[in-house]
XYZ file of C-alpha atoms in Angstrom:
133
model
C 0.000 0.000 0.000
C 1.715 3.283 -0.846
C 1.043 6.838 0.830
C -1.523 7.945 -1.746
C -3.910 5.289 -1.108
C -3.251 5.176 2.536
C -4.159 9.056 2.533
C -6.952 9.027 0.337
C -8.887 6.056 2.677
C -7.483 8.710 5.598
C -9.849 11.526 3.806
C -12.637 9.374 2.628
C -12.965 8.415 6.509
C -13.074 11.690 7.914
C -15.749 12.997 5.689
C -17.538 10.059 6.912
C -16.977 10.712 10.513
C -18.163 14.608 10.088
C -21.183 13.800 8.016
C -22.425 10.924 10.561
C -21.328 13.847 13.395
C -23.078 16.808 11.736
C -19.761 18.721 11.514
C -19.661 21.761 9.034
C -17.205 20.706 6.025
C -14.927 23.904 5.842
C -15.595 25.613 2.325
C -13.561 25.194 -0.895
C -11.878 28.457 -0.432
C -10.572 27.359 3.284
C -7.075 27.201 4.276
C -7.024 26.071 7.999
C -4.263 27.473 10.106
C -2.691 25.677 13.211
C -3.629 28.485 15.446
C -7.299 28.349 14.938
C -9.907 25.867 17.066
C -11.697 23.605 15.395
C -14.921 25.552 14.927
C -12.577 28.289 12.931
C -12.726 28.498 9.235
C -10.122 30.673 7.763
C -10.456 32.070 4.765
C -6.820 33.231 4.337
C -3.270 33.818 6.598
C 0.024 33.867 5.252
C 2.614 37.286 5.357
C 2.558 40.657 3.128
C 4.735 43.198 2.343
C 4.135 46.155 0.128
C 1.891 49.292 -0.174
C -1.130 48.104 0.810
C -2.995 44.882 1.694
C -6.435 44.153 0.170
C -8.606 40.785 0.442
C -11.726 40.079 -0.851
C -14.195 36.709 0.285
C -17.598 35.939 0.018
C -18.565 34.926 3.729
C -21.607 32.527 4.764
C -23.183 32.669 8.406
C -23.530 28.990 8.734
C -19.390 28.988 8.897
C -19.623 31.148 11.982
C -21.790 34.184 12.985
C -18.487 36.299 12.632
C -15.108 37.301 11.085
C -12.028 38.002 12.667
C -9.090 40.242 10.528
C -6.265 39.383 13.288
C -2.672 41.017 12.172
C 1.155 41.150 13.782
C 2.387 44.287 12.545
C 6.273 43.294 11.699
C 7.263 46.336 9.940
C 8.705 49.736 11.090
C 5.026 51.969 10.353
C 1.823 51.746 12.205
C -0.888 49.818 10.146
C -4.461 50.687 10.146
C -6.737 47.959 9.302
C -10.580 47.556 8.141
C -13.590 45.082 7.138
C -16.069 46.390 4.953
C -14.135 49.963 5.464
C -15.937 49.547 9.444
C -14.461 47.915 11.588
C -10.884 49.863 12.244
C -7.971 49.413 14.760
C -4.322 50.923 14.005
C -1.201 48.636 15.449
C 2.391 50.141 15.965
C 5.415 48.283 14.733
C 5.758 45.094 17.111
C 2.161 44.899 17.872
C -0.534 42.569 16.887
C -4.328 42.266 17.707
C -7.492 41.696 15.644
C -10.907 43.008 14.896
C -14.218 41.553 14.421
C -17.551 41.889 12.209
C -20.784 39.908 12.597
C -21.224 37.712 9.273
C -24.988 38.172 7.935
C -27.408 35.325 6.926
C -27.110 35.713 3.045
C -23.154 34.979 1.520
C -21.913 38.433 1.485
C -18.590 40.026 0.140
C -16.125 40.982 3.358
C -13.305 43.360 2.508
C -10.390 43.308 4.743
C -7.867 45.987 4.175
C -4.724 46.917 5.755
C -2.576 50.206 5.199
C 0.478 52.161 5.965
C -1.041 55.137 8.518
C -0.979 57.693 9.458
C 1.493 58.989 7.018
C 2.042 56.324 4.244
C 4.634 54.042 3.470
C 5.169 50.676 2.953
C 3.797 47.695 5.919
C 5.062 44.271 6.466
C 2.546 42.154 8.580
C 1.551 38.824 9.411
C -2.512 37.935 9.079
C -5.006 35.376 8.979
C -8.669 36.223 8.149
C -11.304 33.609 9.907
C -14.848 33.165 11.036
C -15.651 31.578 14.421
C -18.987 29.954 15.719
């Protein structure tokens, strides 16, 4: 038996097990981080660098009634950062925290945003983008 099968009767058994236990199946888009629980669906993590970081998902309540934008600014400018240009919270270089948005009952675009402030330049951060139960 080589790894592939061994891994594909590894995946065919866990969407067993969460169908018989009435688990959500975390959407196509879905990248799971290590950090997050296992009712947290991320949509997206990973590192930028540049001018300006912009993100764009369509959201569905039944992953999670709302959406956390969590960042660790690791450049040398503060970073403001938005949903839906709402939701705001500006970090200095070396800090990190998050902010949240309810998700609404329809699928919905959420725009998560984060930029150089207050006077420009470019940001380096680390982020992940999730929705929680």
């Amino acid at each position: 038996m080589n790894l592939k099968s061994i891994f594909k009767g590894v995946a065919s058994s866990a969407l067993v097990v969460g169908l018989i236990a009435g688990t959500s199946i975390i959407p196509a888009f879905a990248e799971p981080t290590k950090s997050l629980s296992s009712k947290d669906y991320a949509a997206k993590s990973g590192s930028y660098s540049g001018t300006e970081f912009q993100a764009t998902y369509s959201l569905k309540k039944s992953n999670g009634a709302n959406v956390n934008f969590w960042i660790k600014n690791t450049g040398n400018v503060s970073v403001k950062i938005t949903i839906n240009g709402g939701q705001k919270k500006t970090f200095a270089p070396g800090t990190n925290g998050h902010i949240s948005a309810p998700v609404g009952i329809f699928s919905s675009d959420y725009k998560f945003k984060a930029v150089p402030s207050p006077n420009g330049g470019k940001i380096s951060i680390d982020y992940s983008i999730a929705q929680r139960g």
